[in-house]
Amino acid sequence: MKPISVLIILLLFSCKNTLDKEGLFSAEEYARNDLEYSDVTLFLPKKYIPIDKAEFSKRLFGVKDIPSNIIEMWISNIESPNDGITIFSDTTNPVNFILIKRLPSYIPVNYGTSKVILKLMKQYLEDASKNHGLIYHLGESTFKGNKGIEMYKLNYSSFLSGVEGNHTRYFIEINKQTFDIQIVNNENEDFEDEFKNIEIH
């Protein structure tokens, strides 16, 4: 066999098997997730699996160290107006989850609207502080555009009933759809690469 043929074979076998068009997410570590109510695909670590509302509630109430008032506050987010919802839960830790909602009305996400979103989020956290005793600290707040995706990102930490939480909130506009994505993760993972590389199918 000629040396050039051997080289080509070695290159083919050494290429990483990926799920996405850009080759960012390996098939060994990530799973492809098509949202049934939308025309977008996202890629998340395999340990994050889609679950329904009943299973989400069951998993959270099964955690002994989390007070019921916190769980009820998380679950109430599911009932807010939406035109499609998906919940991904970490199989290794039910307190880590991703909640994706497509908003019932298209709202452009740009630099101007990101300021309005930040104002509304501050009001939401202030209300939670007054009504539930939530202590919070705002972190990164940025507007980003990437490959046809307009994205506003907000990080904040919280402390309530002895429980600390790390939160990331994304408001994403893609293909004339607006998504509200809420991430609770105690390992400080914000999944920015995953969400800025959503694909349209």
Short mmCIF file of C-alpha atoms in Angstrom, two decimals:
data_model
loop_
_atom_site.label_atom_id
_atom_site.label_comp_id
_atom_site.label_asym_id
_atom_site.label_seq_id
_atom_site.Cartn_x
_atom_site.Cartn_y
_atom_site.Cartn_z
CA MET A 1 0.00 0.00 0.00
CA LYS A 2 1.33 3.39 -0.96
CA PRO A 3 2.34 5.77 1.87
CA ILE A 4 -0.21 8.37 0.74
CA SER A 5 -3.04 5.81 1.00
CA VAL A 6 -1.97 4.87 4.52
CA LEU A 7 -1.94 8.55 5.50
CA ILE A 8 -5.46 9.12 4.18
CA ILE A 9 -6.77 6.07 6.07
CA LEU A 10 -5.12 7.24 9.29
CA LEU A 11 -6.61 10.72 8.91
CA LEU A 12 -10.10 9.30 8.34
CA PHE A 13 -9.95 7.12 11.43
CA SER A 14 -8.45 9.86 13.60
CA CYS A 15 -11.23 12.37 12.80
CA LYS A 16 -13.54 12.95 15.72
CA ASN A 17 -17.14 11.88 15.12
CA THR A 18 -19.21 15.02 15.70
CA LEU A 19 -22.93 15.80 15.74
CA ASP A 20 -23.03 19.38 14.50
CA LYS A 21 -22.14 21.16 11.26
CA GLU A 22 -19.22 23.01 12.86
CA GLY A 23 -17.70 19.88 14.39
CA LEU A 24 -17.75 21.31 17.91
CA PHE A 25 -19.72 18.61 19.74
CA SER A 26 -18.40 15.06 19.82
CA ALA A 27 -20.84 12.16 19.53
CA GLU A 28 -19.12 10.51 22.50
CA GLU A 29 -19.93 13.35 24.90
CA TYR A 30 -22.99 15.10 23.45
CA ALA A 31 -26.52 14.24 22.36
CA ARG A 32 -28.55 15.89 19.60
CA ASN A 33 -31.85 17.41 20.76
CA ASP A 34 -34.50 18.54 18.27
CA LEU A 35 -37.14 20.70 19.94
CA GLU A 36 -40.51 19.28 18.87
CA TYR A 37 -42.23 22.70 18.87
CA SER A 38 -39.51 24.46 16.91
CA ASP A 39 -37.14 24.09 13.97
CA VAL A 40 -33.96 24.25 16.04
CA THR A 41 -31.50 21.66 17.26
CA LEU A 42 -29.25 21.98 20.26
CA PHE A 43 -26.42 19.86 21.56
CA LEU A 44 -26.09 19.10 25.28
CA PRO A 45 -23.89 16.75 27.32
CA LYS A 46 -25.37 13.23 27.35
CA LYS A 47 -25.98 13.36 31.10
CA TYR A 48 -28.70 15.98 30.44
CA ILE A 49 -31.88 14.17 29.45
CA PRO A 50 -35.31 15.59 28.53
CA ILE A 51 -38.01 14.94 31.16
CA ASP A 52 -41.66 15.95 31.54
CA LYS A 53 -43.11 18.27 34.17
CA ALA A 54 -44.26 15.45 36.46
CA GLU A 55 -40.82 13.81 36.47
CA PHE A 56 -39.14 17.18 37.01
CA SER A 57 -41.28 17.79 40.11
CA LYS A 58 -40.73 14.25 41.39
CA ARG A 59 -36.96 14.48 41.01
CA LEU A 60 -36.74 17.84 42.80
CA PHE A 61 -38.95 16.84 45.71
CA GLY A 62 -36.75 13.76 46.09
CA VAL A 63 -33.80 15.96 47.10
CA LYS A 64 -33.79 16.15 50.91
CA ASP A 65 -31.55 19.22 51.25
CA ILE A 66 -33.73 21.55 49.16
CA PRO A 67 -36.61 23.31 51.02
CA SER A 68 -40.03 22.92 49.40
CA ASN A 69 -40.46 26.70 48.93
CA ILE A 70 -37.44 26.77 46.60
CA ILE A 71 -38.73 23.80 44.62
CA GLU A 72 -42.16 25.39 44.32
CA MET A 73 -40.54 28.60 43.03
CA TRP A 74 -38.63 26.61 40.38
CA ILE A 75 -41.71 24.66 39.36
CA SER A 76 -43.79 27.85 39.06
CA ASN A 77 -41.49 28.94 36.22
CA ILE A 78 -42.85 26.07 34.14
CA GLU A 79 -46.36 27.51 34.29
CA SER A 80 -45.42 30.92 32.89
CA PRO A 81 -46.78 31.66 29.39
CA ASN A 82 -44.97 29.82 26.60
CA ASP A 83 -45.49 28.30 23.18
CA GLY A 84 -43.46 25.18 23.89
CA ILE A 85 -41.31 23.99 26.77
CA THR A 86 -38.51 21.47 27.29
CA ILE A 87 -36.86 20.49 30.56
CA PHE A 88 -33.42 18.86 30.66
CA SER A 89 -32.29 17.32 33.93
CA ASP A 90 -28.78 16.27 34.96
CA THR A 91 -28.94 12.52 35.64
CA THR A 92 -26.11 12.86 38.17
CA ASN A 93 -27.65 15.78 40.09
CA PRO A 94 -31.36 16.71 39.82
CA VAL A 95 -30.68 20.23 41.17
CA ASN A 96 -28.86 20.95 37.89
CA PHE A 97 -31.39 21.56 35.13
CA ILE A 98 -32.09 23.54 31.96
CA LEU A 99 -35.53 24.97 31.23
CA ILE A 100 -36.19 26.08 27.64
CA LYS A 101 -39.35 28.01 26.73
CA ARG A 102 -40.34 29.44 23.39
CA LEU A 103 -42.17 32.68 24.06
CA PRO A 104 -45.73 32.93 22.66
CA SER A 105 -44.85 36.16 20.83
CA TYR A 106 -41.73 36.97 18.84
CA ILE A 107 -39.60 39.56 20.64
CA PRO A 108 -36.46 40.87 18.91
CA VAL A 109 -33.31 40.45 20.98
CA ASN A 110 -30.84 43.24 20.34
CA TYR A 111 -28.69 45.70 22.26
CA GLY A 112 -31.67 47.97 22.95
CA THR A 113 -34.06 45.26 24.12
CA SER A 114 -31.32 43.67 26.23
CA LYS A 115 -31.42 46.79 28.44
CA VAL A 116 -35.18 46.35 28.88
CA ILE A 117 -34.72 42.64 29.68
CA LEU A 118 -32.10 43.49 32.31
CA LYS A 119 -34.46 46.00 33.91
CA LEU A 120 -37.26 43.42 34.02
CA MET A 121 -34.93 40.75 35.46
CA LYS A 122 -33.77 43.15 38.18
CA GLN A 123 -37.40 43.81 39.06
CA TYR A 124 -38.11 40.06 39.13
CA LEU A 125 -35.21 39.47 41.54
CA GLU A 126 -36.20 42.44 43.69
CA ASP A 127 -39.74 41.05 43.98
CA ALA A 128 -38.33 37.64 44.94
CA SER A 129 -36.16 39.37 47.52
CA LYS A 130 -39.14 41.18 49.08
CA ASN A 131 -41.61 38.29 48.88
CA HIS A 132 -39.37 35.31 49.63
CA GLY A 133 -36.23 36.71 51.27
CA LEU A 134 -34.06 35.88 48.27
CA ILE A 135 -30.53 37.28 48.42
CA TYR A 136 -28.97 37.69 44.98
CA HIS A 137 -25.90 39.06 43.27
CA LEU A 138 -25.86 40.01 39.59
CA GLY A 139 -22.89 38.81 37.56
CA GLU A 140 -22.14 38.94 33.84
CA SER A 141 -24.65 40.71 31.61
CA THR A 142 -23.84 40.68 27.90
CA PHE A 143 -25.45 40.89 24.46
CA LYS A 144 -23.89 38.71 21.76
CA GLY A 145 -24.59 37.90 18.13
CA ASN A 146 -23.28 34.73 16.48
CA LYS A 147 -24.17 33.08 13.12
CA GLY A 148 -27.72 34.42 12.93
CA ILE A 149 -28.37 34.01 16.66
CA GLU A 150 -28.97 37.09 18.79
CA MET A 151 -28.38 36.30 22.45
CA TYR A 152 -28.62 38.19 25.73
CA LYS A 153 -26.97 36.47 28.70
CA LEU A 154 -27.36 37.21 32.39
CA ASN A 155 -25.61 35.41 35.27
CA TYR A 156 -26.61 35.75 38.90
CA SER A 157 -26.14 33.89 42.15
CA SER A 158 -28.80 33.42 44.81
CA PHE A 159 -29.15 32.45 48.45
CA LEU A 160 -32.49 31.36 49.89
CA SER A 161 -33.41 29.21 52.90
CA GLY A 162 -29.77 28.19 53.34
CA VAL A 163 -29.38 27.09 49.72
CA GLU A 164 -26.96 28.72 47.27
CA GLY A 165 -27.70 28.68 43.55
CA ASN A 166 -25.89 29.63 40.36
CA HIS A 167 -28.15 30.81 37.55
CA THR A 168 -27.73 31.72 33.91
CA ARG A 169 -30.56 33.21 31.88
CA TYR A 170 -30.48 33.46 28.09
CA PHE A 171 -32.91 35.30 25.86
CA ILE A 172 -32.27 34.09 22.33
CA GLU A 173 -33.70 35.19 19.00
CA ILE A 174 -33.30 32.77 16.12
CA ASN A 175 -35.31 32.44 12.91
CA LYS A 176 -37.99 34.89 14.13
CA GLN A 177 -38.49 32.94 17.36
CA THR A 178 -37.63 34.04 20.89
CA PHE A 179 -36.52 31.62 23.58
CA ASP A 180 -36.20 32.12 27.33
CA ILE A 181 -33.63 29.67 28.71
CA GLN A 182 -33.05 29.24 32.44
CA ILE A 183 -30.09 27.26 33.76
CA VAL A 184 -29.57 26.26 37.37
CA ASN A 185 -26.17 24.64 37.83
CA ASN A 186 -24.09 24.25 40.95
CA GLU A 187 -20.92 23.48 38.97
CA ASN A 188 -20.92 26.97 37.41
CA GLU A 189 -21.54 25.61 33.90
CA ASP A 190 -23.30 28.20 31.77
CA PHE A 191 -23.48 26.27 28.45
CA GLU A 192 -22.70 29.36 26.39
CA ASP A 193 -20.98 27.40 23.61
CA GLU A 194 -23.94 25.04 23.41
CA PHE A 195 -26.53 27.79 23.09
CA LYS A 196 -24.65 30.10 20.77
CA ASN A 197 -24.26 27.16 18.39
CA ILE A 198 -27.92 26.19 18.08
CA GLU A 199 -28.71 24.95 14.58
CA ILE A 200 -31.80 25.44 12.43
CA HIS A 201 -33.05 22.25 10.76
#
